[in-house]
Amino acid sequence: MTSIPATPGLFITFEGIDGAGKTSHIGALERAFAAAGRSVTLTREPGGTPLAEKLRALLLHDAMDALTEVLLVFAARRDHLCRVIEPALARGDVVLCDRFTDATFAYQGAGRGFDIGVLSQLEQLAQTGCGLKADLMRNPDLTLWFDVPPALAASRLAAARAPDRFEAEPVEFFSRVAEGYAERAHQSGGRFARIDSTLAREDVSAQVLRQVAARGWLPLREGAA
């Protein structure tokens, strides 16, 4: 019989277009939860398992059509959920994940123009039945959406590194992706928290901590209200 952890697990995802700056803030939130006595699992998508990391390499560097891309994304996600995310949540961990399904709806749906209805069917299929509840479709408890104008994100990427297959897309593609995130946030029922990623790094970090503290998951730092 599986024991129930004294403190329930939390699933928090970081989302935003390439160049939004989200990845640089995951470590700070990990440290904040660790300081509060929580065990943290830090992971990413696509990736997070040996199989999913192999699929990530294909997705980032190999040419393919939109349907192949979508199927690889959800195959990686299923393995990630079954092997990493659900076991961590069952232990009572805080799972911090760099991207999840919202990215699929933004990039493959809005960006590539892939059918949203098919994405929803695959979401239901891939994200159900990995955890303790057979009928639960796993979604994040909180999604931190790092919102930034696509032109600013593109300038950040240009100064960072050689682009992968997604990062090399034109600004118009990222404008569609940004619209996809905005639409997903509108439909989220309060799961999304918008982070203004145009601000200085310390101000962005303060927004992240404030959003998490507002849900009672971390103590609110003095002067952070």
Tab-separated table of C-alpha atoms in Angstrom:
chain	number	residue	atom	x	y	z
A	1	MET	CA	0.000	0.000	0.000
A	2	THR	CA	1.389	3.397	-1.047
A	3	SER	CA	1.733	5.844	1.834
A	4	ILE	CA	0.407	9.390	1.506
A	5	PRO	CA	3.064	12.082	2.133
A	6	ALA	CA	2.488	14.438	5.061
A	7	THR	CA	2.894	17.418	2.704
A	8	PRO	CA	1.240	17.136	-0.730
A	9	GLY	CA	3.412	17.518	-3.785
A	10	LEU	CA	3.336	20.693	-5.863
A	11	PHE	CA	3.742	20.936	-9.616
A	12	ILE	CA	4.962	24.337	-10.844
A	13	THR	CA	5.858	25.022	-14.466
A	14	PHE	CA	7.840	27.828	-16.092
A	15	GLU	CA	6.613	28.990	-19.492
A	16	GLY	CA	7.376	31.685	-22.044
A	17	ILE	CA	8.808	32.197	-25.500
A	18	ASP	CA	12.502	31.542	-26.120
A	19	GLY	CA	14.434	34.475	-24.705
A	20	ALA	CA	11.855	35.303	-22.029
A	21	GLY	CA	14.402	34.595	-19.288
A	22	LYS	CA	12.387	31.985	-17.399
A	23	THR	CA	15.156	29.396	-17.022
A	24	SER	CA	17.408	31.723	-15.035
A	25	HIS	CA	14.790	31.964	-12.255
A	26	ILE	CA	14.118	28.261	-11.685
A	27	GLY	CA	17.208	27.825	-9.513
A	28	ALA	CA	16.212	30.719	-7.241
A	29	LEU	CA	12.796	29.193	-6.616
A	30	GLU	CA	14.392	25.803	-5.994
A	31	ARG	CA	16.596	27.370	-3.307
A	32	ALA	CA	13.635	29.141	-1.725
A	33	PHE	CA	11.681	25.896	-1.396
A	34	ALA	CA	14.753	24.051	-0.079
A	35	ALA	CA	15.227	26.779	2.540
A	36	ALA	CA	11.612	26.221	3.569
A	37	GLY	CA	12.352	22.529	4.125
A	38	ARG	CA	10.792	21.147	0.942
A	39	SER	CA	12.314	18.471	-1.253
A	40	VAL	CA	12.532	19.723	-4.843
A	41	THR	CA	12.683	17.896	-8.161
A	42	LEU	CA	14.039	20.123	-10.920
A	43	THR	CA	13.323	19.003	-14.478
A	44	ARG	CA	12.522	20.193	-17.996
A	45	GLU	CA	10.585	19.509	-21.184
A	46	PRO	CA	11.141	18.147	-23.630
A	47	GLY	CA	13.440	15.949	-21.596
A	48	GLY	CA	13.752	14.880	-17.987
A	49	THR	CA	14.388	11.169	-18.619
A	50	PRO	CA	17.018	9.353	-20.723
A	51	LEU	CA	14.422	8.566	-23.402
A	52	ALA	CA	12.882	12.039	-23.374
A	53	GLU	CA	16.315	13.666	-23.635
A	54	LYS	CA	16.999	11.634	-26.803
A	55	LEU	CA	13.676	12.832	-28.216
A	56	ARG	CA	14.586	16.398	-27.205
A	57	ALA	CA	17.738	16.228	-29.324
A	58	LEU	CA	15.681	15.144	-32.331
A	59	LEU	CA	13.098	17.882	-31.758
A	60	LEU	CA	15.662	20.661	-31.453
A	61	HIS	CA	17.881	19.721	-34.365
A	62	ASP	CA	16.199	17.404	-36.915
A	63	ALA	CA	13.805	18.570	-39.628
A	64	MET	CA	10.298	17.056	-39.398
A	65	ASP	CA	6.695	17.852	-40.161
A	66	ALA	CA	4.269	19.260	-37.587
A	67	LEU	CA	2.542	15.959	-36.763
A	68	THR	CA	5.847	14.150	-36.174
A	69	GLU	CA	6.928	17.032	-33.936
A	70	VAL	CA	3.724	16.858	-31.890
A	71	LEU	CA	3.880	13.070	-31.473
A	72	LEU	CA	7.489	13.235	-30.281
A	73	VAL	CA	6.608	15.980	-27.783
A	74	PHE	CA	3.799	13.949	-26.243
A	75	ALA	CA	5.814	10.707	-26.271
A	76	ALA	CA	8.571	12.485	-24.318
A	77	ARG	CA	5.972	13.957	-21.953
A	78	ARG	CA	4.363	10.604	-21.220
A	79	ASP	CA	7.700	9.044	-20.289
A	80	HIS	CA	8.601	12.114	-18.217
A	81	LEU	CA	5.326	11.982	-16.298
A	82	CYS	CA	5.494	8.256	-15.620
A	83	ARG	CA	9.155	8.122	-14.609
A	84	VAL	CA	9.845	11.475	-12.947
A	85	ILE	CA	6.953	13.859	-12.315
A	86	GLU	CA	4.301	11.546	-10.867
A	87	PRO	CA	6.731	9.627	-8.578
A	88	ALA	CA	8.096	12.933	-7.274
A	89	LEU	CA	4.617	14.287	-6.554
A	90	ALA	CA	3.700	11.020	-4.829
A	91	ARG	CA	6.707	11.537	-2.506
A	92	GLY	CA	5.514	15.044	-1.654
A	93	ASP	CA	8.187	16.861	-3.671
A	94	VAL	CA	7.878	20.266	-5.247
A	95	VAL	CA	8.347	19.652	-8.969
A	96	LEU	CA	9.735	22.652	-10.874
A	97	CYS	CA	9.534	22.025	-14.605
A	98	ASP	CA	10.935	24.189	-17.397
A	99	ARG	CA	7.985	23.983	-19.854
A	100	PHE	CA	5.066	21.558	-20.023
A	101	THR	CA	1.918	21.190	-22.128
A	102	ASP	CA	1.192	24.919	-22.363
A	103	ALA	CA	4.334	25.137	-24.504
A	104	THR	CA	2.885	22.568	-26.894
A	105	PHE	CA	-0.300	24.569	-27.362
A	106	ALA	CA	1.737	27.764	-27.809
A	107	TYR	CA	4.515	26.453	-30.078
A	108	GLN	CA	2.934	23.625	-32.054
A	109	GLY	CA	-0.627	24.963	-31.830
A	110	ALA	CA	-0.356	28.735	-32.245
A	111	GLY	CA	3.157	28.823	-33.703
A	112	ARG	CA	2.936	25.961	-36.201
A	113	GLY	CA	-0.828	26.165	-36.693
A	114	PHE	CA	-1.391	22.568	-35.606
A	115	ASP	CA	-4.993	21.559	-34.859
A	116	ILE	CA	-5.882	22.508	-31.257
A	117	GLY	CA	-8.545	19.789	-31.044
A	118	VAL	CA	-5.995	17.088	-31.836
A	119	LEU	CA	-3.601	18.591	-29.271
A	120	SER	CA	-6.355	18.401	-26.656
A	121	GLN	CA	-6.976	14.730	-27.463
A	122	LEU	CA	-3.269	13.924	-27.169
A	123	GLU	CA	-3.058	15.931	-23.942
A	124	GLN	CA	-5.818	13.802	-22.432
A	125	LEU	CA	-4.242	10.571	-23.652
A	126	ALA	CA	-0.640	11.286	-22.634
A	127	GLN	CA	-1.296	12.940	-19.285
A	128	THR	CA	-3.829	10.524	-17.807
A	129	GLY	CA	-3.124	7.385	-15.798
A	130	CYS	CA	0.526	7.878	-14.842
A	131	GLY	CA	-0.147	8.689	-11.190
A	132	LEU	CA	-1.977	7.171	-8.248
A	133	LYS	CA	-5.386	8.215	-9.607
A	134	ALA	CA	-6.053	6.357	-12.828
A	135	ASP	CA	-8.516	8.951	-14.159
A	136	LEU	CA	-6.471	12.068	-13.309
A	137	MET	CA	-5.154	14.148	-16.200
A	138	ARG	CA	-2.067	15.815	-14.740
A	139	ASN	CA	-1.798	19.584	-15.043
A	140	PRO	CA	0.367	22.041	-13.085
A	141	ASP	CA	-0.800	23.583	-9.825
A	142	LEU	CA	0.754	26.866	-10.965
A	143	THR	CA	2.214	28.065	-14.241
A	144	LEU	CA	4.585	31.030	-14.108
A	145	TRP	CA	4.274	32.719	-17.499
A	146	PHE	CA	7.253	34.916	-18.345
A	147	ASP	CA	5.756	37.472	-20.705
A	148	VAL	CA	8.061	39.554	-22.891
A	149	PRO	CA	7.729	41.243	-26.321
A	150	PRO	CA	9.032	38.882	-29.037
A	151	ALA	CA	11.449	41.513	-30.393
A	152	LEU	CA	13.125	41.856	-26.985
A	153	ALA	CA	13.302	38.074	-26.585
A	154	ALA	CA	14.922	37.799	-30.023
A	155	SER	CA	17.590	40.345	-29.110
A	156	ARG	CA	18.393	38.384	-25.944
A	157	LEU	CA	18.726	35.142	-27.912
A	158	ALA	CA	20.981	36.740	-30.499
A	159	ALA	CA	23.468	37.607	-27.765
A	160	ALA	CA	23.261	34.230	-26.002
A	161	ARG	CA	24.248	31.248	-28.179
A	162	ALA	CA	23.871	29.522	-31.513
A	163	PRO	CA	20.130	28.960	-32.048
A	164	ASP	CA	18.422	25.565	-32.184
A	165	ARG	CA	15.625	24.760	-34.670
A	166	PHE	CA	13.010	26.650	-32.645
A	167	GLU	CA	15.158	29.602	-31.623
A	168	ALA	CA	16.050	30.156	-35.290
A	169	GLU	CA	12.406	30.864	-36.187
A	170	PRO	CA	11.566	34.470	-37.233
A	171	VAL	CA	10.030	37.019	-34.875
A	172	GLU	CA	6.643	36.486	-36.556
A	173	PHE	CA	6.632	32.883	-35.335
A	174	PHE	CA	7.298	33.995	-31.768
A	175	SER	CA	4.556	36.602	-32.030
A	176	ARG	CA	2.119	33.772	-32.744
A	177	VAL	CA	3.584	31.727	-29.880
A	178	ALA	CA	3.162	34.684	-27.514
A	179	GLU	CA	-0.467	34.988	-28.592
A	180	GLY	CA	-0.872	31.277	-27.938
A	181	TYR	CA	0.422	31.691	-24.398
A	182	ALA	CA	-1.930	34.624	-23.825
A	183	GLU	CA	-4.877	32.551	-25.010
A	184	ARG	CA	-3.847	29.601	-22.845
A	185	ALA	CA	-3.547	31.935	-19.844
A	186	HIS	CA	-7.032	33.304	-20.548
A	187	GLN	CA	-8.454	29.779	-20.510
A	188	SER	CA	-6.499	28.566	-17.462
A	189	GLY	CA	-9.008	29.421	-14.749
A	190	GLY	CA	-6.384	31.144	-12.608
A	191	ARG	CA	-3.613	28.560	-12.964
A	192	PHE	CA	-1.386	31.053	-14.818
A	193	ALA	CA	0.524	33.847	-13.075
A	194	ARG	CA	1.903	36.452	-15.475
A	195	ILE	CA	5.484	37.536	-14.797
A	196	ASP	CA	6.633	40.778	-16.433
A	197	SER	CA	9.952	39.598	-17.822
A	198	THR	CA	10.935	42.989	-19.228
A	199	LEU	CA	12.034	44.125	-15.760
A	200	ALA	CA	15.430	43.812	-14.086
A	201	ARG	CA	16.360	40.307	-13.003
A	202	GLU	CA	15.901	40.967	-9.272
A	203	ASP	CA	12.428	42.418	-9.912
A	204	VAL	CA	11.445	39.397	-11.986
A	205	SER	CA	12.678	37.092	-9.215
A	206	ALA	CA	10.639	39.059	-6.663
A	207	GLN	CA	7.507	38.590	-8.791
A	208	VAL	CA	8.088	34.823	-8.903
A	209	LEU	CA	8.509	34.525	-5.131
A	210	ARG	CA	5.515	36.782	-4.514
A	211	GLN	CA	3.233	34.666	-6.716
A	212	VAL	CA	4.262	31.463	-4.958
A	213	ALA	CA	4.019	33.021	-1.493
A	214	ALA	CA	0.543	34.371	-2.294
A	215	ARG	CA	-0.650	30.770	-2.571
A	216	GLY	CA	0.722	29.940	0.867
A	217	TRP	CA	3.492	27.684	-0.427
A	218	LEU	CA	6.378	29.882	0.775
A	219	PRO	CA	6.665	32.490	3.540
A	220	LEU	CA	6.168	36.023	2.227
A	221	ARG	CA	9.403	37.928	2.542
A	222	GLU	CA	9.382	41.265	4.319
A	223	GLY	CA	8.875	44.064	1.841
A	224	ALA	CA	7.801	41.697	-0.960
A	225	ALA	CA	4.083	42.492	-0.802
